[in-house]
PDB file of C-alpha atoms and ligand atoms in Angstrom:
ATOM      1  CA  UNK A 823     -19.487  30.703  13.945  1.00  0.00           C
ATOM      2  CA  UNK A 824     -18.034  28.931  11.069  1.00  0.00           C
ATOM      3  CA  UNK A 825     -14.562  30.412  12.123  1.00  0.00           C
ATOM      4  CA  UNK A 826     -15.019  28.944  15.629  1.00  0.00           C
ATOM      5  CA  UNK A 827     -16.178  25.342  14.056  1.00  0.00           C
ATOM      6  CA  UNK A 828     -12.958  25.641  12.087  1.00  0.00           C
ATOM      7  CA  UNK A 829     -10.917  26.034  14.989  1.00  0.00           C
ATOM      8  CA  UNK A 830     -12.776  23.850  17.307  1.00  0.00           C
ATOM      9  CA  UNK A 831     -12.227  21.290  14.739  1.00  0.00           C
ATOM     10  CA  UNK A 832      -8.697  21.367  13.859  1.00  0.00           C
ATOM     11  CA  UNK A 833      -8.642  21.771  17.707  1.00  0.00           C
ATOM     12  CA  UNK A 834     -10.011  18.047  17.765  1.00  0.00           C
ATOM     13  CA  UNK A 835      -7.224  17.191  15.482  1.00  0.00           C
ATOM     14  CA  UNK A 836      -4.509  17.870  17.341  1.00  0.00           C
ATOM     15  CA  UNK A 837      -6.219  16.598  20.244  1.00  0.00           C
ATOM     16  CA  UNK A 838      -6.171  12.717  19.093  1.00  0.00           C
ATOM     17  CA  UNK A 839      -3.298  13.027  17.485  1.00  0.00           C
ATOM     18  CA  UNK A 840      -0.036  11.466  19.491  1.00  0.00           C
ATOM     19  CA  UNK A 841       2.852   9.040  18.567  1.00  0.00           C
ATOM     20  CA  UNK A 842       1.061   6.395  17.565  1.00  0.00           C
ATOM     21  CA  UNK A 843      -1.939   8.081  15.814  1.00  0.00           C
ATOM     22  CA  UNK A 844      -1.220  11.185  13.355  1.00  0.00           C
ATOM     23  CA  UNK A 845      -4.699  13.041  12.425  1.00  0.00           C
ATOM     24  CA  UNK A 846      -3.138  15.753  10.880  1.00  0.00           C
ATOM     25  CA  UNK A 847      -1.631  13.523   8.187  1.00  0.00           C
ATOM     26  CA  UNK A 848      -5.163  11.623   7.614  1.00  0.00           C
ATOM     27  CA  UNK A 849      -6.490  15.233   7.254  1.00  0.00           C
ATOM     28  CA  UNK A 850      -4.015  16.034   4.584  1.00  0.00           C
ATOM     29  CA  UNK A 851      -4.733  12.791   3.169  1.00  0.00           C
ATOM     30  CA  UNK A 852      -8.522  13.044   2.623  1.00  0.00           C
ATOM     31  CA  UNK A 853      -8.390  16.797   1.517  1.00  0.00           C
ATOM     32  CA  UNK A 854      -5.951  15.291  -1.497  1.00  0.00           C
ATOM     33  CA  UNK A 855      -3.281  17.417  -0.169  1.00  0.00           C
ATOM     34  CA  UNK A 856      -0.931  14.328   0.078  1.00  0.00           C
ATOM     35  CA  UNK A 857      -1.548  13.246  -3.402  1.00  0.00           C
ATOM     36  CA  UNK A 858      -1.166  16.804  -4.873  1.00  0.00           C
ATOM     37  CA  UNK A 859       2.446  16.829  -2.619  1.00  0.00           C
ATOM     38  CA  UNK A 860       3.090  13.293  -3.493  1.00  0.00           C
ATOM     39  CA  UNK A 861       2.145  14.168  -7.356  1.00  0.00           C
ATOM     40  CA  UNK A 862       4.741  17.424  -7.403  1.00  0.00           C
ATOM     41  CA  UNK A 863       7.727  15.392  -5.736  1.00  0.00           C
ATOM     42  CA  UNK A 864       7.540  12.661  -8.502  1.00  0.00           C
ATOM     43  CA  UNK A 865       7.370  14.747 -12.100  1.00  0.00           C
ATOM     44  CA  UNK A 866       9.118  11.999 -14.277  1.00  0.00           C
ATOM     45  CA  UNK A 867       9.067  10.632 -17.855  1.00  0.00           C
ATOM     46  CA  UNK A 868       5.745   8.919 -18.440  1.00  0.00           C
ATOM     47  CA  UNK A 869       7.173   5.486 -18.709  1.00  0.00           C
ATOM     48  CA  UNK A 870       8.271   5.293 -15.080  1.00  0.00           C
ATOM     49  CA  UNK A 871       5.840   4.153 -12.713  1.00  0.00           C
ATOM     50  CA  UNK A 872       3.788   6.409 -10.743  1.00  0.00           C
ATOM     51  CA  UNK A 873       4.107   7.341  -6.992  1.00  0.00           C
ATOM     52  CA  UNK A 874       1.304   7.331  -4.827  1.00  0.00           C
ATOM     53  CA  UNK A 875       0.522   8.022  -1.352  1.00  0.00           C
ATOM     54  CA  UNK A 876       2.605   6.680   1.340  1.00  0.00           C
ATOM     55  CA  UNK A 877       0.059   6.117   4.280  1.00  0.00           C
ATOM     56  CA  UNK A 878       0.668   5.198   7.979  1.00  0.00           C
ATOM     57  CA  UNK A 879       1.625   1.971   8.081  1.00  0.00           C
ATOM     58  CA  UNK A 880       4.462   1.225   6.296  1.00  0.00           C
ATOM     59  CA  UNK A 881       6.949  -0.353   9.109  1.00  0.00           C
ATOM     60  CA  UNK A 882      10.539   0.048   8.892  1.00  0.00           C
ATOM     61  CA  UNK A 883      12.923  -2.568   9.310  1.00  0.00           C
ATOM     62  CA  UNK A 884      10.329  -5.259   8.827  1.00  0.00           C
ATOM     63  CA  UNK A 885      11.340  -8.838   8.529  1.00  0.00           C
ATOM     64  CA  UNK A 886      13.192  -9.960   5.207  1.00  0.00           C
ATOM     65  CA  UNK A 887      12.565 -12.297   2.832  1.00  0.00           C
ATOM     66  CA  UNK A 888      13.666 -14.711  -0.092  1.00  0.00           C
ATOM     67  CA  UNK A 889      12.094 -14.737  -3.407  1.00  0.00           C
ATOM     68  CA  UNK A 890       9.994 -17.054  -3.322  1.00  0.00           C
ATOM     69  CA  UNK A 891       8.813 -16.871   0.434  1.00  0.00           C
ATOM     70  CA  UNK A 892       5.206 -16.790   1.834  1.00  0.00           C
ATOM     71  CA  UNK A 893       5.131 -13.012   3.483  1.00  0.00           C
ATOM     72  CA  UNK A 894       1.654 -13.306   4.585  1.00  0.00           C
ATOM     73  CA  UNK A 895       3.229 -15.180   7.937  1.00  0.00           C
ATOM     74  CA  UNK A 896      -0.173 -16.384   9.082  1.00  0.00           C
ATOM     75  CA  UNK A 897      -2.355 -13.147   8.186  1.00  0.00           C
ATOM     76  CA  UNK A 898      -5.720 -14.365   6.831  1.00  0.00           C
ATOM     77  CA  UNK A 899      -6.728 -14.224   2.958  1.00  0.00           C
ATOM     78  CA  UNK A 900      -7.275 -15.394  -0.451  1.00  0.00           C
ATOM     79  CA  UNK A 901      -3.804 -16.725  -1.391  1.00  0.00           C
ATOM     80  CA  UNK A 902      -2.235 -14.321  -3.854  1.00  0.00           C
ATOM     81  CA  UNK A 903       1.048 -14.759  -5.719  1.00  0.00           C
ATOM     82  CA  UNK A 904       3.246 -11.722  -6.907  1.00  0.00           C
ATOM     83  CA  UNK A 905       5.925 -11.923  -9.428  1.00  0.00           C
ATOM     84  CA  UNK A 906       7.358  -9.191 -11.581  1.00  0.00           C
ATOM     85  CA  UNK A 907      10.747  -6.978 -12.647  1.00  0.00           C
ATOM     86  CA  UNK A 908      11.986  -3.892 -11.744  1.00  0.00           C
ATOM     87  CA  UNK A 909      13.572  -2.291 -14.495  1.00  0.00           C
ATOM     88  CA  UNK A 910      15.437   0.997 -15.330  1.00  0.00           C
ATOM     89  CA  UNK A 911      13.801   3.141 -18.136  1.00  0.00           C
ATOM     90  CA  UNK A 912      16.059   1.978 -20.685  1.00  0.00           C
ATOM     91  CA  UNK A 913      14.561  -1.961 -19.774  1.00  0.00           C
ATOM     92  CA  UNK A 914      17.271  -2.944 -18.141  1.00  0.00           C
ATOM     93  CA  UNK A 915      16.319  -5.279 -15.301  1.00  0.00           C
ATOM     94  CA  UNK A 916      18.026  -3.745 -11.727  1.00  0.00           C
ATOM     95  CA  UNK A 917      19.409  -6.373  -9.458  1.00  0.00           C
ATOM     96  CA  UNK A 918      19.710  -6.325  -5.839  1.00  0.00           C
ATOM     97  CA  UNK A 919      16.947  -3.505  -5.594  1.00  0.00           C
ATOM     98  CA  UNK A 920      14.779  -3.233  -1.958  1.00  0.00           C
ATOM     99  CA  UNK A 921      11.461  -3.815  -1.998  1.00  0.00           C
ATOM    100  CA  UNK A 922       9.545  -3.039   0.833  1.00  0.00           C
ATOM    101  CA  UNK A 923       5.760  -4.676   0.986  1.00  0.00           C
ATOM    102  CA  UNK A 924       2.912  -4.331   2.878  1.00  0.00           C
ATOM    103  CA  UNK A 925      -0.788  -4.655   3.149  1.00  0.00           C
ATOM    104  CA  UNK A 926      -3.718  -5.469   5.052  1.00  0.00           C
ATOM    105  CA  UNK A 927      -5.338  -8.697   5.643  1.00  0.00           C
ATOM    106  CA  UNK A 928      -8.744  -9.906   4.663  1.00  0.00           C
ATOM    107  CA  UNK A 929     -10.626  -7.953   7.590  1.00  0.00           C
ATOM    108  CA  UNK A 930      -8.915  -5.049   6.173  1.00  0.00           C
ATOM    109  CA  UNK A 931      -6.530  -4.644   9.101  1.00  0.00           C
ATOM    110  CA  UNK A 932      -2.772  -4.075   8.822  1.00  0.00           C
ATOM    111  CA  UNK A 933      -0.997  -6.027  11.709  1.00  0.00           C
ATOM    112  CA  UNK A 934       0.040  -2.696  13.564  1.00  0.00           C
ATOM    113  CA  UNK A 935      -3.462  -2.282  13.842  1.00  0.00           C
ATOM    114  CA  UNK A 936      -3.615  -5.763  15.369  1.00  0.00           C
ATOM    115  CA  UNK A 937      -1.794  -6.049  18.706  1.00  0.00           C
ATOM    116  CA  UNK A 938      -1.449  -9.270  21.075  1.00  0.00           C
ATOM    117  CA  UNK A 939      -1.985  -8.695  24.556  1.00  0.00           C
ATOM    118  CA  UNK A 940       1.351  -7.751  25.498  1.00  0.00           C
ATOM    119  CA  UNK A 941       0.754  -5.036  23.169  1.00  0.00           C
ATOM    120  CA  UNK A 942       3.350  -6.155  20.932  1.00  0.00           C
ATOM    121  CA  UNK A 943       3.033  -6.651  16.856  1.00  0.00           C
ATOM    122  CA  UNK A 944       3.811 -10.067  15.266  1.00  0.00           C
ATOM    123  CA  UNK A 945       4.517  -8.943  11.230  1.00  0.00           C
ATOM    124  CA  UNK A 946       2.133 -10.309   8.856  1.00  0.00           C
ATOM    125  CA  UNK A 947       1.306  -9.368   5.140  1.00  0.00           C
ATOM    126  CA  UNK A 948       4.828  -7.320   5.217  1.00  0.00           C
ATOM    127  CA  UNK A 949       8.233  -7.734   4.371  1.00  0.00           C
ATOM    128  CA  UNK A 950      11.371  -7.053   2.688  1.00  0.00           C
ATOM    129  CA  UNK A 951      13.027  -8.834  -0.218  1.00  0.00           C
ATOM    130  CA  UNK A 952      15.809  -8.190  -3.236  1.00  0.00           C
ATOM    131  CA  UNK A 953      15.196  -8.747  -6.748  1.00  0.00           C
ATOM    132  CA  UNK A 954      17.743 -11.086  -8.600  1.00  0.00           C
ATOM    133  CA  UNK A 955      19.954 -10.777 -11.042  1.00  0.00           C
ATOM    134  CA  UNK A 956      17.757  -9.932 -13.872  1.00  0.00           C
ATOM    135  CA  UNK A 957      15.409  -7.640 -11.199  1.00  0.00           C
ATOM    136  CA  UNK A 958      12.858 -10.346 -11.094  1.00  0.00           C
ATOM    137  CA  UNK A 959      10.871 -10.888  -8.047  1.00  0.00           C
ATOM    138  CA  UNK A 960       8.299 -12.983  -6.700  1.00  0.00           C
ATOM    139  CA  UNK A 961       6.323 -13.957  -3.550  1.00  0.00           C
ATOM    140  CA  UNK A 962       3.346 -15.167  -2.241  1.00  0.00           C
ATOM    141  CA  UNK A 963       0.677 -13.085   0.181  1.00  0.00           C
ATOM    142  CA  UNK A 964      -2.760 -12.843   0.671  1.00  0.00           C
ATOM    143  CA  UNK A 965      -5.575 -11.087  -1.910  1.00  0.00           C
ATOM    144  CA  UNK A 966      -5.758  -7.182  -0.611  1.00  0.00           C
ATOM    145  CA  UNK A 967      -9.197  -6.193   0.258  1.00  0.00           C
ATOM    146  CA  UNK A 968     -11.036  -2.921   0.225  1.00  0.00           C
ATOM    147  CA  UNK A 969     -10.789  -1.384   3.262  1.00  0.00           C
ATOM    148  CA  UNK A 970     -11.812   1.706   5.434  1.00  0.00           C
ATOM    149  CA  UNK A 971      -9.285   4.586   6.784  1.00  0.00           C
ATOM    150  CA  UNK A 972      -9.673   5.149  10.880  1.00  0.00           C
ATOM    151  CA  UNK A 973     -12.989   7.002  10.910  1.00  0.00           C
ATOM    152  CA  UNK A 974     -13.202   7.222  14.606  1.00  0.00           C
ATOM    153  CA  UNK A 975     -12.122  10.683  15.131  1.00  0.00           C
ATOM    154  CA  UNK A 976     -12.647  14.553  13.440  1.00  0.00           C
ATOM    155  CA  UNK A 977     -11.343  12.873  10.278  1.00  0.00           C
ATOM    156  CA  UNK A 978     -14.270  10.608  10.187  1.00  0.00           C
ATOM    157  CA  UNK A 979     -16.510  13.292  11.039  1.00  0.00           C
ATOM    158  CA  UNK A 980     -15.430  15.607   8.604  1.00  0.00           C
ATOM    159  CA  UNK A 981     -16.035  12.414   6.077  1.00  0.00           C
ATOM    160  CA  UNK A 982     -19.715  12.125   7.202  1.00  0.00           C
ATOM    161  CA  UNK A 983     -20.559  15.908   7.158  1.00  0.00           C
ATOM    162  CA  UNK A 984     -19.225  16.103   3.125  1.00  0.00           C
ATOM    163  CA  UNK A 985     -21.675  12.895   2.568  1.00  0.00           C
ATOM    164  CA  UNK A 986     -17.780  11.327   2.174  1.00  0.00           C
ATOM    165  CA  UNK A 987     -17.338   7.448   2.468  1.00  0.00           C
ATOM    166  CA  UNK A 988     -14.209   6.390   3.951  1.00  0.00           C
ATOM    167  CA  UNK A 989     -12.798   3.192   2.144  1.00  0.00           C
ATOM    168  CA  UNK A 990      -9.430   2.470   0.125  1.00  0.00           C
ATOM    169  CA  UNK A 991      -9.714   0.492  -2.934  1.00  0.00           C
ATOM    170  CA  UNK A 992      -8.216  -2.943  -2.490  1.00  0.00           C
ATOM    171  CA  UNK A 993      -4.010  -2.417  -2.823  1.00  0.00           C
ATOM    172  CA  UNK A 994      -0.645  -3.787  -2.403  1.00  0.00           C
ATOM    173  CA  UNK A 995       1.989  -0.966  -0.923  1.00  0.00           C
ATOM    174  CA  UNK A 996       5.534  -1.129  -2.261  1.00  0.00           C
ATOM    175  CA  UNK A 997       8.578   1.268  -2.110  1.00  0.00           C
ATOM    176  CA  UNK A 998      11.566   0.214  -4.074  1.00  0.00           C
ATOM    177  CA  UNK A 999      14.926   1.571  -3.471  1.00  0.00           C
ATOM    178  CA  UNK A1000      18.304   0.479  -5.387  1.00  0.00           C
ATOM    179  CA  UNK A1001      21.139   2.847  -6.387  1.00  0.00           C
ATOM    180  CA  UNK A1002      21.079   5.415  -8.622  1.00  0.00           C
ATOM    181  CA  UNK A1003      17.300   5.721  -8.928  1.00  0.00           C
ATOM    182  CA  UNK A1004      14.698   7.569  -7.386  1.00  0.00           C
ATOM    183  CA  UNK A1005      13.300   5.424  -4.512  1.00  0.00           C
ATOM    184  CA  UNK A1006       9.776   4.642  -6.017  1.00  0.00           C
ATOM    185  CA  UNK A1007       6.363   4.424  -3.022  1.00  0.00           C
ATOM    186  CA  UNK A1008       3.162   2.904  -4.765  1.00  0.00           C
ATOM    187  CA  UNK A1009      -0.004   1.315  -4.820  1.00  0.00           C
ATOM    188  CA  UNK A1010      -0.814  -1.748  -7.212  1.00  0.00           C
ATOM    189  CA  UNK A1011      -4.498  -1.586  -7.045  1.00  0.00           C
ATOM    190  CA  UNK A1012      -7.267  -4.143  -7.948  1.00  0.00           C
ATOM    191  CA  UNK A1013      -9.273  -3.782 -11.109  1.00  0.00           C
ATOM    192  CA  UNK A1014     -13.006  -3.964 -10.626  1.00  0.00           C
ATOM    193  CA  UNK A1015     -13.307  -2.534  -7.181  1.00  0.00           C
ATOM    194  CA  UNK A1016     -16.061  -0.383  -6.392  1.00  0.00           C
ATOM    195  CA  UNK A1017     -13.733   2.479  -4.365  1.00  0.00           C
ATOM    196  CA  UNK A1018     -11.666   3.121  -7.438  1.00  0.00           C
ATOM    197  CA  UNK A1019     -13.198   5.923  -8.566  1.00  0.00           C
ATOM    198  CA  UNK A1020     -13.857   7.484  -5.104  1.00  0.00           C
ATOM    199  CA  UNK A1021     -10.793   6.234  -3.289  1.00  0.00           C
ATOM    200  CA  UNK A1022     -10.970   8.414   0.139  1.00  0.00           C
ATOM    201  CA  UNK A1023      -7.604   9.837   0.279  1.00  0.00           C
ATOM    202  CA  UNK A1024      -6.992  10.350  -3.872  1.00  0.00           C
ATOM    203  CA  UNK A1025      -4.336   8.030  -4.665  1.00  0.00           C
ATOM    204  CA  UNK A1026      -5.471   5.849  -7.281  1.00  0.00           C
ATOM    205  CA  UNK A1027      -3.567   6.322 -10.629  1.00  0.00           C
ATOM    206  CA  UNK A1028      -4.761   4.393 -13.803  1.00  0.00           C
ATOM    207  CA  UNK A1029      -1.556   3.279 -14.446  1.00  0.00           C
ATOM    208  CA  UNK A1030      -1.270   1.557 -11.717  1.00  0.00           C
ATOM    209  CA  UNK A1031      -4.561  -0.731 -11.717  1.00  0.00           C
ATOM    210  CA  UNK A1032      -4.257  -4.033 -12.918  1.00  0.00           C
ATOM    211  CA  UNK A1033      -6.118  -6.969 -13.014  1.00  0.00           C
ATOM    212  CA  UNK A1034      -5.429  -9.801  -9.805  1.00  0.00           C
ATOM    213  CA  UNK A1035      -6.556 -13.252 -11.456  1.00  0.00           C
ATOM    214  CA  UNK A1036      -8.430 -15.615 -10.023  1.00  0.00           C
ATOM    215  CA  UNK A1037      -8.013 -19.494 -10.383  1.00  0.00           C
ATOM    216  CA  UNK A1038      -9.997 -21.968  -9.203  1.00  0.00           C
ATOM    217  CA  UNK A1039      -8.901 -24.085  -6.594  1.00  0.00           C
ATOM    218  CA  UNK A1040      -6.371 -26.377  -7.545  1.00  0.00           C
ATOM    219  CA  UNK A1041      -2.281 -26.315  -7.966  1.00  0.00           C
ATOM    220  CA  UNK A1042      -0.658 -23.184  -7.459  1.00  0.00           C
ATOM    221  CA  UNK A1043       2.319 -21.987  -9.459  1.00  0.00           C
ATOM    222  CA  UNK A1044       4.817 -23.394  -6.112  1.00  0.00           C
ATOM    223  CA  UNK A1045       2.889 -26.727  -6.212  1.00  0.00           C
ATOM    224  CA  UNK A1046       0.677 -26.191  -3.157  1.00  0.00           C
ATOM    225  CA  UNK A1047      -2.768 -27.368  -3.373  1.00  0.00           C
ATOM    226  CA  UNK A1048      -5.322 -25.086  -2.531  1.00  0.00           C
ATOM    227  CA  UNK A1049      -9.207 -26.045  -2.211  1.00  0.00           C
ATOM    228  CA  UNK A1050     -10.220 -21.872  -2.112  1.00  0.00           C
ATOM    229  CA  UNK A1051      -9.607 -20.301  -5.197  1.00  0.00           C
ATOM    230  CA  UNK A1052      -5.996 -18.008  -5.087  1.00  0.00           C
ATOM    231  CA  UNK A1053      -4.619 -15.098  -7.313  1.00  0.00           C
ATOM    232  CA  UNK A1054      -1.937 -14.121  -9.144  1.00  0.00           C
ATOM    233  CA  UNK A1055      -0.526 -10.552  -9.833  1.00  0.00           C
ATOM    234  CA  UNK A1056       2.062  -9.534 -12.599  1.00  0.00           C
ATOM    235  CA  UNK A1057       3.339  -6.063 -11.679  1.00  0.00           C
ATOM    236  CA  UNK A1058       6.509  -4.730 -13.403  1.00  0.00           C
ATOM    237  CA  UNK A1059       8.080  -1.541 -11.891  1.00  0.00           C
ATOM    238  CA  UNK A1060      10.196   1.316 -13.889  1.00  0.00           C
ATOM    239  CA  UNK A1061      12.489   3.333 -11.888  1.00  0.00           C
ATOM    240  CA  UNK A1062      13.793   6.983 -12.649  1.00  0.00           C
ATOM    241  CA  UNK A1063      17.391   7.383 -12.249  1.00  0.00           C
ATOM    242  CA  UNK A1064      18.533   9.688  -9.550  1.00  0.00           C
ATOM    243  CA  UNK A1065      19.894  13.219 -10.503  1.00  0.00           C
ATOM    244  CA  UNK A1066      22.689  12.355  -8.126  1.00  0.00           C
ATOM    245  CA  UNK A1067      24.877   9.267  -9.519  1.00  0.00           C
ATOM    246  CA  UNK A1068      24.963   5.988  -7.203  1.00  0.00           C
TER     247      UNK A1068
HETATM  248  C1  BEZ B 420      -2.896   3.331   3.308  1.00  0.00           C
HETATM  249  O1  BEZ B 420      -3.085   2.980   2.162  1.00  0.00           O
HETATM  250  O2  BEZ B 420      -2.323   2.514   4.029  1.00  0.00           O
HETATM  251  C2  BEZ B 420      -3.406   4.655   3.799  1.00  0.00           C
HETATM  252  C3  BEZ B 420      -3.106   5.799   3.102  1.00  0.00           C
HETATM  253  C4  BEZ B 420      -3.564   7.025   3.570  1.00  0.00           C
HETATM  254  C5  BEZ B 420      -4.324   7.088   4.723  1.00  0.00           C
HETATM  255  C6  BEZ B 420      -4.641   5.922   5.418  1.00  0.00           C
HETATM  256  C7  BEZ B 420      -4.190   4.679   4.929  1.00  0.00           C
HETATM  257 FE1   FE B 421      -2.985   0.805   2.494  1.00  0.00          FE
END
């Protein structure tokens, strides 16, 4: 019997899964299996920044920006501004690197999850932008939230039966590309939120949790006013060069 409950359930699996909505991968996610793949692709030296789990909904070809730029386009949040460098392991800032950026909004929705009613998806809390010269970067977004995986399916049932809970620690998703380095995908995480420890899919890394600050309302680093209270993150990236020269 627990044979057939085996194969009923991966059954189930492959059942909901289609274009849009890949079980399999969220099974491989919350058994750690991504991480562990994830953690064996990305052996470098310690003072390169970690890699982490890609997810589902990183969009490509999303809409790009200027440093400086509001990438939130209308999603709803905290206001959070994020500046840092990305730098080669020798310190060396790298100029003209990608970054890719996404997240969800305060409801814990990324806007794929979010269509209108022509079924079509306006891009918010993602975006694309180059460092400068130096590899510096900054832009402003909403505060990421703690949120839950989709737990509607076997996934979410195979979460309940192992007394599993199925939230993400709050986190901003970036992959970095430029020449001659390993393309980089990571979390920044929050510190302080309660899913660290038990993050449902295994991809928190010390390293990469830092602490989002909070001001009171007031003047914000562009001049904006704000009468909420807004964040700022400092994140610095370290990329591995690539075995094969740019
Ligand atoms: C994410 O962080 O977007 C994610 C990662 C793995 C599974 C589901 C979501
Ligand atoms: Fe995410």
């Amino acid at each position: 019997s627990e044979w057939f409950q085996a194969i009923s359930f991966l059954t189930e699996v492959g059942h909901i899964t289609d274009d849009k909505r890949q079980e399999f991968i969220l099974l491989s996610d919350t058994l750690g299996l991504s991480m562990l793949v994830t953690s064996q692709n990305n052996r470098k030296p310690s003072n390169c920044t970690e890699a982490t789990v890609f997810g589902p909904f990183f969009v490509a070809g999303a809409p790009v920006y200027e440093n400086g730029d509001d990438i939130s386009n209308g999603a709803s949040g905290a206001p959070c501004y994020v500046k840092g460098q990305v730098r080669g392991a020798d310190g060396a800032g790298i100029s003209n690197a990608w970054l890719d950026v996404w997240q969800s909004d305060e409801d814990g929705f990324y806007d794929v999850q979010r269509k209108d009613a022509d079924g079509k998806v306006d891009h918010r809390g993602r975006g694309r932008l180059k460092t400068d010269a130096e590899g510096y970067f900054n832009f402003r977004s909403i505060l990421a939230e703690a949120y839950p995986i989709p737990h509607d399916g076997p996934v979410g049932r195979m979460l309940a039966a192992t007394g599993r809970h199925p939230w993400r620690p709050a986190h901003l998703h970036f992959m970095i590309q430029a020449p001659g380095y390993e393309t980089l995908i990571t979390h920044v995480f929050r510190d302080g939120d309660q899913y660290l420890d038990s993050d449902v899919v295994f991809g928190v890394r010390s390293t990469l949790i830092t602490d989002w600050v909070r001001h009171e309302p007031g003047t914000a680093p562009d001049g904006r006013e704000f009468s909420v209270p807004w964040y700022t993150l400092d994140y610095d990236f370290v990329l591995n060069p690539s075995e094969t020269p740019a």
